[in-house]
């Protein structure tokens, strides 16, 4: 919640230097993959960061009640992880006799704020509070210590929140797919889900939107809300050029089902045809993978590229720092954030509606697929969280060396029970925006490009890569147009 009187209280992480702090915001983190991301971050943080470092998790949910429950769950998880630490953590602390689990728990902080991505007014107020005011956990926690605290920056934002909009399964299509394509293809790339027509947010009086222009629920929950949020959070994601800290990271969560045929740039919200979820995820792929390309840069500049800062806000508000998109200034130069793309593989999630007995069968099918050699059937939210957590925790030099912003990083899981990240093929892009023949890949095991590849996939051509760049420019231009249009309509 936002403080009525923004008088900041000292936060426990302020006792350590900036490089010993890690701030991570996760949207949609009260269950499933989002909760798994937060839990996996706790584990990876304790295993790899210094014994003086502090982890500040900012999981968002759609209500104060869900935020309270998420805080309780994550704090209990952190306590359990600290009380039963890995041997390496004990040894780093000087042995079992010197280790105190209470000291470990005191370095993990959970600050959960309600956020409805479909409520643009609420979204902008949320971002303004983070950027220029103080924030607190919702009321209802005994002896709560995170009240009226400031968040000085964000090291990573993980955009996990989504809404599917499905109503069930076309069983005839499922049976046909099973007998013509086999179990692996059917359970990895299902083309038989039935979707409801996307809801129109303008029809919900609680949001206060005008009758026109239309705003689709799935599009906004999956992509547009996050896009607008990124613009507003940019002051927390940029860094002075002289800073020792790496740029902020924007980590989007996509899907293995983000296929070309689900998306039409002339119907970017997918208002006139089904598969709004898959369309939104395809749009996410396009926005992320093309963001650094020459024809896209003019439209992505205001969000991602280097800028300058001035200390005087350009309009009334709580912000003390305003980001300007100009290099012709004597103000401090800023380094813009980096954008990365991930997907969780195939997770048994309640995002897709299935009766209880069918959900159990679905979980069993995912295990069978993994034993049959599929790398994508991660099954659980914790395993599906591997890729975004890996992108959060990696050194910037490693990501730069891999050109990680040009790759769709998938959470993968093999027969031996090992989790890892695997580059994922994207239609019209390939694996990293280059013409590559998977037959020439001599990598062994699950990391081979042919492992987990979609049935009928074809090698990307130079013409398709050029077309992808043009499509990226169109998508970025339209997203910017929509953002500025809604800011004017709602006077944000």
Tab-separated table of C-alpha atoms in Angstrom:
chain	number	residue	atom	x	y	z
A	1	UNK	CA	0.000	0.000	0.000
A	2	UNK	CA	1.076	3.602	-0.543
A	3	UNK	CA	1.825	5.661	2.543
A	4	UNK	CA	-0.570	8.515	3.313
A	5	UNK	CA	2.372	10.585	4.528
A	6	UNK	CA	5.535	9.634	2.599
A	7	UNK	CA	8.012	9.957	5.455
A	8	UNK	CA	10.615	7.288	4.808
A	9	UNK	CA	11.735	4.928	7.541
A	10	UNK	CA	15.188	3.320	7.470
A	11	UNK	CA	15.091	-0.005	5.641
A	12	UNK	CA	17.287	-2.930	6.753
A	13	UNK	CA	19.007	-3.160	3.371
A	14	UNK	CA	20.294	0.404	3.718
A	15	UNK	CA	22.972	-0.884	6.110
A	16	UNK	CA	24.916	-2.485	3.253
A	17	UNK	CA	26.396	-0.967	0.061
A	18	UNK	CA	24.482	-0.961	-3.211
A	19	UNK	CA	26.382	-3.918	-4.654
A	20	UNK	CA	25.194	-6.046	-1.709
A	21	UNK	CA	21.527	-5.400	-2.517
A	22	UNK	CA	19.340	-7.207	-5.053
A	23	UNK	CA	15.891	-5.763	-5.838
A	24	UNK	CA	13.597	-7.972	-7.933
A	25	UNK	CA	9.978	-7.202	-8.845
A	26	UNK	CA	7.822	-10.150	-10.006
A	27	UNK	CA	4.301	-9.694	-11.352
A	28	UNK	CA	1.642	-12.328	-10.722
A	29	UNK	CA	3.631	-13.966	-7.937
A	30	UNK	CA	0.996	-15.364	-5.579
A	31	UNK	CA	0.958	-18.850	-7.143
A	32	UNK	CA	2.284	-21.059	-9.933
A	33	UNK	CA	5.326	-19.934	-11.877
A	34	UNK	CA	5.440	-16.488	-10.260
A	35	UNK	CA	5.642	-17.971	-6.773
A	36	UNK	CA	8.193	-20.487	-8.078
A	37	UNK	CA	10.345	-17.614	-9.375
A	38	UNK	CA	10.368	-15.982	-5.941
A	39	UNK	CA	11.189	-19.270	-4.187
A	40	UNK	CA	13.931	-20.169	-6.636
A	41	UNK	CA	15.422	-16.687	-6.288
A	42	UNK	CA	15.685	-17.219	-2.538
A	43	UNK	CA	17.521	-20.509	-3.063
A	44	UNK	CA	19.890	-19.154	-5.723
A	45	UNK	CA	20.561	-15.999	-3.737
A	46	UNK	CA	21.517	-17.925	-0.601
A	47	UNK	CA	23.725	-20.282	-2.594
A	48	UNK	CA	25.647	-17.685	-4.598
A	49	UNK	CA	25.625	-14.223	-3.013
A	50	UNK	CA	27.799	-12.959	-0.177
A	51	UNK	CA	26.803	-13.487	3.457
A	52	UNK	CA	26.241	-9.752	3.839
A	53	UNK	CA	23.952	-9.361	0.806
A	54	UNK	CA	20.251	-8.563	1.075
A	55	UNK	CA	17.539	-9.846	-1.277
A	56	UNK	CA	14.477	-7.627	-1.626
A	57	UNK	CA	11.607	-9.409	-3.376
A	58	UNK	CA	8.673	-7.346	-4.617
A	59	UNK	CA	6.011	-9.866	-5.682
A	60	UNK	CA	2.829	-8.252	-6.965
A	61	UNK	CA	-0.660	-9.729	-6.744
A	62	UNK	CA	-4.139	-8.520	-7.666
A	63	UNK	CA	-5.333	-7.843	-4.101
A	64	UNK	CA	-4.098	-6.987	-0.623
A	65	UNK	CA	-5.403	-10.348	0.633
A	66	UNK	CA	-3.301	-12.251	-1.910
A	67	UNK	CA	-0.292	-10.082	-1.095
A	68	UNK	CA	-0.577	-10.936	2.599
A	69	UNK	CA	-0.757	-14.646	1.820
A	70	UNK	CA	2.214	-14.390	-0.555
A	71	UNK	CA	4.301	-12.626	2.096
A	72	UNK	CA	3.518	-15.368	4.627
A	73	UNK	CA	4.344	-18.151	2.166
A	74	UNK	CA	7.646	-16.633	1.039
A	75	UNK	CA	8.796	-15.733	4.539
A	76	UNK	CA	8.039	-19.285	5.682
A	77	UNK	CA	9.952	-20.610	2.671
A	78	UNK	CA	12.948	-18.409	3.466
A	79	UNK	CA	12.913	-19.555	7.095
A	80	UNK	CA	12.821	-23.220	6.060
A	81	UNK	CA	15.656	-22.666	3.567
A	82	UNK	CA	17.748	-20.961	6.240
A	83	UNK	CA	17.086	-23.617	8.892
A	84	UNK	CA	18.079	-26.431	6.533
A	85	UNK	CA	20.836	-24.784	4.524
A	86	UNK	CA	22.995	-26.460	1.927
A	87	UNK	CA	26.413	-27.536	3.257
A	88	UNK	CA	28.068	-24.827	1.176
A	89	UNK	CA	26.130	-22.132	3.046
A	90	UNK	CA	27.214	-23.511	6.430
A	91	UNK	CA	30.837	-23.731	5.331
A	92	UNK	CA	30.806	-20.164	4.021
A	93	UNK	CA	29.552	-19.036	7.432
A	94	UNK	CA	32.480	-20.754	9.174
A	95	UNK	CA	30.922	-24.145	9.912
A	96	UNK	CA	27.789	-25.416	11.629
A	97	UNK	CA	28.768	-23.947	15.005
A	98	UNK	CA	29.110	-20.420	13.611
A	99	UNK	CA	26.018	-20.546	11.395
A	100	UNK	CA	22.879	-18.757	12.625
A	101	UNK	CA	19.798	-19.239	10.496
A	102	UNK	CA	18.255	-16.090	11.971
A	103	UNK	CA	21.004	-14.004	10.350
A	104	UNK	CA	20.187	-15.563	6.984
A	105	UNK	CA	16.455	-14.884	7.285
A	106	UNK	CA	17.195	-11.275	8.241
A	107	UNK	CA	18.763	-10.749	4.805
A	108	UNK	CA	15.640	-11.732	2.840
A	109	UNK	CA	12.817	-9.197	2.611
A	110	UNK	CA	9.395	-9.574	1.003
A	111	UNK	CA	7.514	-6.410	0.076
A	112	UNK	CA	4.307	-7.279	-1.778
A	113	UNK	CA	2.106	-4.645	-3.398
A	114	UNK	CA	-1.276	-5.117	-5.107
A	115	UNK	CA	-1.224	-4.470	-8.857
A	116	UNK	CA	-3.965	-4.994	-11.440
A	117	UNK	CA	-2.323	-4.726	-14.863
A	118	UNK	CA	-5.694	-4.077	-16.502
A	119	UNK	CA	-6.213	-0.948	-14.382
A	120	UNK	CA	-3.982	1.615	-16.084
A	121	UNK	CA	-4.732	4.358	-13.556
A	122	UNK	CA	-3.845	2.042	-10.688
A	123	UNK	CA	-0.771	0.840	-12.571
A	124	UNK	CA	0.560	4.371	-12.996
A	125	UNK	CA	-0.130	5.157	-9.330
A	126	UNK	CA	1.733	1.972	-8.374
A	127	UNK	CA	4.768	3.021	-10.426
A	128	UNK	CA	4.705	6.600	-9.115
A	129	UNK	CA	4.751	5.287	-5.543
A	130	UNK	CA	7.717	3.024	-6.234
A	131	UNK	CA	9.656	5.723	-8.068
A	132	UNK	CA	9.080	8.692	-5.827
A	133	UNK	CA	7.237	7.886	-2.632
A	134	UNK	CA	7.290	5.322	0.154
A	135	UNK	CA	5.590	1.941	0.123
A	136	UNK	CA	4.438	-0.514	2.769
A	137	UNK	CA	3.212	-4.054	3.050
A	138	UNK	CA	-0.581	-4.338	3.441
A	139	UNK	CA	-1.968	-4.140	6.956
A	140	UNK	CA	-2.576	-7.451	8.698
A	141	UNK	CA	0.932	-8.691	9.477
A	142	UNK	CA	1.945	-8.689	13.170
A	143	UNK	CA	5.006	-6.573	13.989
A	144	UNK	CA	5.501	-5.697	10.327
A	145	UNK	CA	8.799	-3.885	9.710
A	146	UNK	CA	8.460	-2.942	6.017
A	147	UNK	CA	6.374	0.206	6.316
A	148	UNK	CA	7.067	3.557	4.681
A	149	UNK	CA	10.267	2.346	3.023
A	150	UNK	CA	11.829	3.540	-0.205
A	151	UNK	CA	12.871	1.339	-3.100
A	152	UNK	CA	15.979	3.027	-4.561
A	153	UNK	CA	16.190	0.955	-7.749
A	154	UNK	CA	15.125	-2.272	-9.446
A	155	UNK	CA	17.786	-4.714	-10.591
A	156	UNK	CA	15.308	-6.948	-12.418
A	157	UNK	CA	11.609	-6.932	-13.190
A	158	UNK	CA	10.141	-10.304	-14.144
A	159	UNK	CA	6.916	-10.023	-16.126
A	160	UNK	CA	5.152	-13.259	-15.279
A	161	UNK	CA	1.523	-12.191	-14.805
A	162	UNK	CA	-0.865	-13.346	-17.528
A	163	UNK	CA	-4.438	-14.323	-18.261
A	164	UNK	CA	-5.291	-17.158	-20.652
A	165	UNK	CA	-8.937	-16.674	-21.550
A	166	UNK	CA	-9.516	-20.350	-22.422
A	167	UNK	CA	-12.708	-22.293	-21.792
A	168	UNK	CA	-11.689	-25.883	-22.486
A	169	UNK	CA	-10.441	-28.430	-24.999
A	170	UNK	CA	-11.587	-29.477	-28.463
A	171	UNK	CA	-11.439	-33.196	-27.722
A	172	UNK	CA	-11.799	-34.187	-31.354
A	173	UNK	CA	-8.802	-32.043	-32.222
A	174	UNK	CA	-6.840	-33.446	-29.274
A	175	UNK	CA	-7.453	-37.046	-30.349
A	176	UNK	CA	-6.558	-36.259	-33.948
A	177	UNK	CA	-3.346	-34.536	-32.850
A	178	UNK	CA	-2.368	-37.499	-30.673
A	179	UNK	CA	-2.741	-40.051	-33.468
A	180	UNK	CA	-1.224	-37.907	-36.231
A	181	UNK	CA	1.573	-36.109	-34.359
A	182	UNK	CA	2.209	-38.252	-31.285
A	183	UNK	CA	2.256	-37.568	-27.557
A	184	UNK	CA	5.267	-35.240	-27.495
A	185	UNK	CA	3.956	-32.842	-30.121
A	186	UNK	CA	0.417	-32.940	-28.732
A	187	UNK	CA	1.509	-32.187	-25.166
A	188	UNK	CA	4.069	-29.541	-26.177
A	189	UNK	CA	2.349	-27.566	-28.928
A	190	UNK	CA	-1.411	-28.096	-28.450
A	191	UNK	CA	-3.526	-26.534	-31.193
A	192	UNK	CA	-6.859	-27.771	-29.838
A	193	UNK	CA	-7.527	-25.436	-26.906
A	194	UNK	CA	-10.734	-23.426	-27.194
A	195	UNK	CA	-10.645	-19.790	-26.163
A	196	UNK	CA	-13.403	-17.436	-25.126
A	197	UNK	CA	-13.749	-14.156	-27.022
A	198	UNK	CA	-11.431	-11.728	-25.287
A	199	UNK	CA	-13.227	-9.548	-22.751
A	200	UNK	CA	-13.361	-5.812	-23.408
A	201	UNK	CA	-12.172	-3.804	-20.424
A	202	UNK	CA	-14.243	-0.791	-21.516
A	203	UNK	CA	-17.344	-2.758	-20.485
A	204	UNK	CA	-16.219	-2.911	-16.856
A	205	UNK	CA	-17.298	0.236	-15.069
A	206	UNK	CA	-14.742	-0.245	-12.275
A	207	UNK	CA	-11.919	0.764	-14.636
A	208	UNK	CA	-13.585	3.973	-15.811
A	209	UNK	CA	-12.543	3.591	-19.450
A	210	UNK	CA	-14.416	5.379	-22.255
A	211	UNK	CA	-16.373	3.373	-24.840
A	212	UNK	CA	-13.597	3.819	-27.402
A	213	UNK	CA	-10.868	2.913	-28.169
A	214	UNK	CA	-11.352	-0.717	-27.186
A	215	UNK	CA	-8.914	-2.367	-24.814
A	216	UNK	CA	-8.742	-6.177	-24.653
A	217	UNK	CA	-8.299	-7.971	-21.339
A	218	UNK	CA	-5.852	-10.697	-22.391
A	219	UNK	CA	-3.707	-8.284	-24.417
A	220	UNK	CA	-3.536	-5.832	-21.511
A	221	UNK	CA	-2.906	-8.420	-18.787
A	222	UNK	CA	-0.169	-10.188	-20.747
A	223	UNK	CA	1.590	-7.428	-22.677
A	224	UNK	CA	0.250	-3.875	-22.755
A	225	UNK	CA	0.034	-3.413	-18.981
A	226	UNK	CA	3.617	-4.588	-18.592
A	227	UNK	CA	4.717	-2.350	-21.462
A	228	UNK	CA	3.206	0.737	-19.815
A	229	UNK	CA	4.614	-0.279	-16.440
A	230	UNK	CA	8.121	-0.508	-17.899
A	231	UNK	CA	7.947	3.084	-19.125
A	232	UNK	CA	6.887	4.294	-15.697
A	233	UNK	CA	9.533	2.242	-13.866
A	234	UNK	CA	12.348	3.427	-16.127
A	235	UNK	CA	13.836	5.767	-13.467
A	236	UNK	CA	14.424	2.705	-11.256
A	237	UNK	CA	15.882	0.641	-14.108
A	238	UNK	CA	18.408	3.144	-15.485
A	239	UNK	CA	21.890	3.644	-14.049
A	240	UNK	CA	24.370	6.520	-14.110
A	241	UNK	CA	27.109	5.728	-16.575
A	242	UNK	CA	29.610	5.950	-13.715
A	243	UNK	CA	27.768	3.352	-11.607
A	244	UNK	CA	29.375	-0.002	-10.777
A	245	UNK	CA	25.923	-1.591	-10.922
A	246	UNK	CA	24.753	-3.283	-14.133
A	247	UNK	CA	21.758	-1.888	-16.044
A	248	UNK	CA	18.314	-2.915	-14.889
A	249	UNK	CA	16.907	-6.038	-16.529
A	250	UNK	CA	13.424	-6.414	-17.984
A	251	UNK	CA	12.669	-10.140	-18.165
A	252	UNK	CA	9.524	-11.101	-20.054
A	253	UNK	CA	7.852	-14.488	-19.736
A	254	UNK	CA	6.592	-15.889	-23.032
A	255	UNK	CA	5.381	-19.342	-24.086
A	256	UNK	CA	6.414	-22.230	-26.329
A	257	UNK	CA	3.019	-21.734	-28.011
A	258	UNK	CA	3.754	-18.240	-29.347
A	259	UNK	CA	3.341	-19.211	-33.004
A	260	UNK	CA	3.321	-16.989	-36.086
A	261	UNK	CA	-0.232	-17.911	-37.152
A	262	UNK	CA	-1.743	-16.633	-33.892
A	263	UNK	CA	-0.672	-13.018	-34.445
A	264	UNK	CA	-1.836	-10.290	-36.811
A	265	UNK	CA	-0.237	-6.867	-36.438
A	266	UNK	CA	-3.394	-5.255	-37.851
A	267	UNK	CA	-5.322	-6.803	-34.937
A	268	UNK	CA	-2.599	-6.423	-32.344
A	269	UNK	CA	-5.030	-6.967	-29.452
A	270	UNK	CA	-6.514	-10.102	-31.060
A	271	UNK	CA	-10.041	-8.706	-30.758
A	272	UNK	CA	-11.453	-10.380	-33.876
A	273	UNK	CA	-10.038	-13.912	-33.731
A	274	UNK	CA	-9.321	-16.563	-31.057
A	275	UNK	CA	-5.992	-17.364	-29.380
A	276	UNK	CA	-5.592	-13.984	-27.651
A	277	UNK	CA	-3.111	-15.453	-25.153
A	278	UNK	CA	-0.900	-16.991	-27.815
A	279	UNK	CA	-1.126	-13.773	-29.844
A	280	UNK	CA	-0.006	-11.698	-26.848
A	281	UNK	CA	2.939	-14.024	-26.265
A	282	UNK	CA	3.935	-13.854	-29.937
A	283	UNK	CA	3.834	-10.066	-29.636
A	284	UNK	CA	6.056	-10.346	-26.558
A	285	UNK	CA	8.583	-12.369	-28.581
A	286	UNK	CA	8.586	-9.803	-31.375
A	287	UNK	CA	9.005	-6.815	-29.053
A	288	UNK	CA	11.855	-8.386	-27.085
A	289	UNK	CA	13.885	-10.002	-29.844
A	290	UNK	CA	13.785	-7.027	-32.211
A	291	UNK	CA	14.331	-4.295	-29.607
A	292	UNK	CA	18.000	-3.718	-30.492
A	293	UNK	CA	17.647	-3.879	-34.289
A	294	UNK	CA	18.340	-0.729	-36.375
A	295	UNK	CA	14.806	-0.237	-37.748
A	296	UNK	CA	13.294	-0.734	-34.287
A	297	UNK	CA	15.602	1.487	-32.251
A	298	UNK	CA	13.808	4.775	-33.089
A	299	UNK	CA	10.612	3.392	-31.501
A	300	UNK	CA	12.295	1.587	-28.588
A	301	UNK	CA	14.613	4.493	-27.740
A	302	UNK	CA	12.376	6.067	-25.118
A	303	UNK	CA	12.174	2.782	-23.225
A	304	UNK	CA	15.499	1.014	-23.571
A	305	UNK	CA	18.290	3.189	-24.838
A	306	UNK	CA	20.669	5.519	-23.070
A	307	UNK	CA	19.389	8.924	-22.022
A	308	UNK	CA	20.110	11.769	-19.629
A	309	UNK	CA	18.648	12.686	-16.281
A	310	UNK	CA	17.559	15.997	-14.873
A	311	UNK	CA	16.791	16.708	-11.258
A	312	UNK	CA	13.720	18.806	-11.949
A	313	UNK	CA	10.522	16.884	-12.722
A	314	UNK	CA	8.915	17.736	-16.040
A	315	UNK	CA	5.472	17.716	-14.450
A	316	UNK	CA	4.085	17.822	-10.916
A	317	UNK	CA	4.389	14.526	-9.082
A	318	UNK	CA	6.362	12.586	-6.525
A	319	UNK	CA	9.276	11.708	-8.778
A	320	UNK	CA	12.630	13.291	-8.026
A	321	UNK	CA	14.235	12.039	-11.225
A	322	UNK	CA	12.863	12.376	-14.722
A	323	UNK	CA	14.363	10.545	-17.678
A	324	UNK	CA	14.793	12.491	-20.900
A	325	UNK	CA	15.501	10.957	-24.300
A	326	UNK	CA	18.242	13.298	-25.412
A	327	UNK	CA	21.994	13.212	-25.454
A	328	UNK	CA	22.346	16.969	-25.905
A	329	UNK	CA	22.356	17.823	-22.240
A	330	UNK	CA	24.849	18.671	-19.557
A	331	UNK	CA	22.970	16.475	-17.086
A	332	UNK	CA	24.181	13.077	-15.930
A	333	UNK	CA	24.289	10.394	-18.628
A	334	UNK	CA	22.202	7.312	-17.914
A	335	UNK	CA	22.481	3.741	-19.171
A	336	UNK	CA	19.126	2.283	-20.192
A	337	UNK	CA	17.793	-1.116	-19.102
A	338	UNK	CA	18.264	-4.381	-21.007
A	339	UNK	CA	15.387	-6.527	-22.203
A	340	UNK	CA	15.458	-10.339	-22.082
A	341	UNK	CA	13.012	-13.061	-23.080
A	342	UNK	CA	12.224	-16.321	-21.290
A	343	UNK	CA	9.582	-19.024	-21.135
A	344	UNK	CA	8.798	-21.628	-18.436
A	345	UNK	CA	8.449	-24.670	-20.672
A	346	UNK	CA	5.278	-26.716	-20.121
A	347	UNK	CA	3.959	-26.369	-16.571
A	348	UNK	CA	0.883	-28.015	-15.058
A	349	UNK	CA	-0.782	-24.722	-14.235
A	350	UNK	CA	-4.283	-23.724	-13.183
A	351	UNK	CA	-4.075	-21.012	-15.856
A	352	UNK	CA	-5.725	-23.584	-18.148
A	353	UNK	CA	-9.103	-24.896	-16.872
A	354	UNK	CA	-9.306	-28.688	-16.491
A	355	UNK	CA	-11.396	-30.922	-14.202
A	356	UNK	CA	-9.428	-32.371	-11.279
A	357	UNK	CA	-9.143	-35.914	-12.659
A	358	UNK	CA	-8.014	-34.634	-16.067
A	359	UNK	CA	-5.506	-32.330	-14.422
A	360	UNK	CA	-3.921	-35.386	-12.760
A	361	UNK	CA	-3.753	-37.168	-16.123
A	362	UNK	CA	-2.225	-34.047	-17.652
A	363	UNK	CA	0.493	-34.010	-14.993
A	364	UNK	CA	1.197	-37.691	-15.696
A	365	UNK	CA	1.437	-36.961	-19.441
A	366	UNK	CA	4.037	-34.268	-18.771
A	367	UNK	CA	6.176	-36.776	-16.868
A	368	UNK	CA	5.866	-39.260	-19.745
A	369	UNK	CA	6.986	-36.591	-22.198
A	370	UNK	CA	10.065	-35.825	-20.125
A	371	UNK	CA	10.971	-39.504	-19.970
A	372	UNK	CA	10.479	-39.667	-23.731
A	373	UNK	CA	13.182	-37.034	-24.155
A	374	UNK	CA	11.366	-33.682	-24.218
A	375	UNK	CA	13.351	-30.868	-22.576
A	376	UNK	CA	10.322	-28.584	-22.245
A	377	UNK	CA	8.111	-30.461	-19.774
A	378	UNK	CA	9.213	-28.798	-16.551
A	379	UNK	CA	5.839	-29.653	-14.918
A	380	UNK	CA	6.166	-27.484	-11.777
A	381	UNK	CA	6.305	-23.749	-11.266
A	382	UNK	CA	9.630	-24.048	-9.435
A	383	UNK	CA	11.291	-25.795	-12.384
A	384	UNK	CA	9.584	-23.469	-14.849
A	385	UNK	CA	11.170	-20.564	-12.972
A	386	UNK	CA	14.705	-21.606	-13.908
A	387	UNK	CA	15.165	-19.370	-16.985
A	388	UNK	CA	13.966	-16.044	-15.505
A	389	UNK	CA	15.946	-16.702	-12.320
A	390	UNK	CA	19.029	-17.541	-14.379
A	391	UNK	CA	18.639	-14.275	-16.294
A	392	UNK	CA	18.267	-12.399	-13.007
A	393	UNK	CA	21.298	-13.900	-11.280
A	394	UNK	CA	23.842	-14.057	-14.117
A	395	UNK	CA	26.737	-11.626	-14.314
A	396	UNK	CA	26.143	-8.922	-16.920
A	397	UNK	CA	29.391	-9.801	-18.698
A	398	UNK	CA	28.144	-13.349	-19.304
A	399	UNK	CA	24.823	-12.148	-20.721
A	400	UNK	CA	26.634	-9.674	-22.964
A	401	UNK	CA	29.023	-12.351	-24.214
A	402	UNK	CA	26.078	-14.614	-25.088
A	403	UNK	CA	24.157	-11.741	-26.745
A	404	UNK	CA	21.392	-12.929	-24.437
A	405	UNK	CA	18.936	-10.244	-25.542
A	406	UNK	CA	18.710	-11.965	-28.957
A	407	UNK	CA	17.688	-15.360	-27.547
A	408	UNK	CA	14.451	-16.772	-26.156
A	409	UNK	CA	15.650	-18.610	-23.042
A	410	UNK	CA	13.562	-21.605	-22.043
A	411	UNK	CA	13.416	-23.398	-18.719
A	412	UNK	CA	14.331	-27.001	-19.497
A	413	UNK	CA	14.399	-30.246	-17.509
A	414	UNK	CA	15.911	-33.576	-18.535
A	415	UNK	CA	15.472	-37.258	-17.701
A	416	UNK	CA	18.167	-37.089	-15.035
A	417	UNK	CA	16.225	-34.438	-13.126
A	418	UNK	CA	18.559	-31.565	-13.981
A	419	UNK	CA	17.247	-28.076	-14.729
A	420	UNK	CA	18.998	-25.863	-17.274
A	421	UNK	CA	18.369	-23.057	-19.762
A	422	UNK	CA	17.976	-23.821	-23.443
A	423	UNK	CA	17.761	-21.404	-26.396
A	424	UNK	CA	14.392	-21.768	-28.095
A	425	UNK	CA	13.615	-21.568	-31.795
A	426	UNK	CA	11.267	-18.735	-32.767
A	427	UNK	CA	9.485	-18.622	-36.110
A	428	UNK	CA	10.999	-16.006	-38.462
A	429	UNK	CA	13.913	-15.564	-36.040
A	430	UNK	CA	15.572	-18.914	-35.481
A	431	UNK	CA	17.570	-19.324	-32.280
A	432	UNK	CA	19.438	-16.008	-32.206
A	433	UNK	CA	18.400	-13.979	-35.229
A	434	UNK	CA	20.732	-15.740	-37.641
A	435	UNK	CA	20.390	-18.281	-40.436
A	436	UNK	CA	21.361	-21.573	-38.788
A	437	UNK	CA	20.970	-25.177	-39.930
A	438	UNK	CA	20.135	-27.376	-36.905
A	439	UNK	CA	21.546	-30.372	-38.751
A	440	UNK	CA	24.999	-28.824	-38.351
A	441	UNK	CA	24.659	-28.561	-34.571
A	442	UNK	CA	27.073	-31.039	-32.977
A	443	UNK	CA	25.935	-30.339	-29.405
A	444	UNK	CA	24.996	-33.539	-27.614
A	445	UNK	CA	21.984	-34.326	-25.463
A	446	UNK	CA	19.138	-31.992	-24.602
A	447	UNK	CA	21.016	-28.851	-25.664
A	448	UNK	CA	21.063	-29.935	-29.315
A	449	UNK	CA	18.896	-27.639	-31.426
A	450	UNK	CA	16.876	-30.558	-32.803
A	451	UNK	CA	15.858	-31.672	-29.304
A	452	UNK	CA	12.413	-30.266	-28.502
A	453	UNK	CA	12.007	-28.700	-31.938
A	454	UNK	CA	8.452	-28.276	-33.197
A	455	UNK	CA	7.138	-30.759	-35.756
A	456	UNK	CA	7.436	-29.284	-39.255
A	457	UNK	CA	9.683	-26.380	-38.209
A	458	UNK	CA	11.790	-24.909	-40.998
A	459	UNK	CA	15.126	-23.159	-40.941
A	460	UNK	CA	14.771	-19.381	-40.933
A	461	UNK	CA	15.767	-17.513	-44.093
A	462	UNK	CA	17.435	-14.135	-44.559
A	463	UNK	CA	14.169	-12.781	-45.999
A	464	UNK	CA	12.256	-13.886	-42.899
A	465	UNK	CA	14.777	-12.182	-40.632
A	466	UNK	CA	14.347	-8.926	-42.534
A	467	UNK	CA	10.582	-9.334	-42.332
A	468	UNK	CA	10.821	-9.893	-38.585
A	469	UNK	CA	12.690	-6.616	-38.176
A	470	UNK	CA	10.033	-4.764	-40.172
A	471	UNK	CA	7.302	-6.429	-38.121
A	472	UNK	CA	9.114	-5.457	-34.938
A	473	UNK	CA	9.184	-1.814	-36.010
A	474	UNK	CA	5.426	-1.891	-36.721
A	475	UNK	CA	4.678	-3.484	-33.343
A	476	UNK	CA	6.848	-1.057	-31.386
A	477	UNK	CA	5.337	1.898	-33.233
A	478	UNK	CA	1.797	0.697	-32.488
A	479	UNK	CA	2.543	-0.009	-28.825
A	480	UNK	CA	4.004	3.474	-28.422
A	481	UNK	CA	0.985	4.990	-30.165
A	482	UNK	CA	-1.401	3.129	-27.863
A	483	UNK	CA	0.555	4.043	-24.747
A	484	UNK	CA	0.593	7.768	-25.484
A	485	UNK	CA	-3.062	7.636	-26.559
A	486	UNK	CA	-4.193	6.081	-23.270
A	487	UNK	CA	-2.031	8.446	-21.242
A	488	UNK	CA	-3.819	11.359	-22.913
A	489	UNK	CA	-7.269	9.797	-22.496
A	490	UNK	CA	-6.774	9.050	-18.798
A	491	UNK	CA	-4.650	12.186	-18.184
A	492	UNK	CA	-1.823	10.120	-16.732
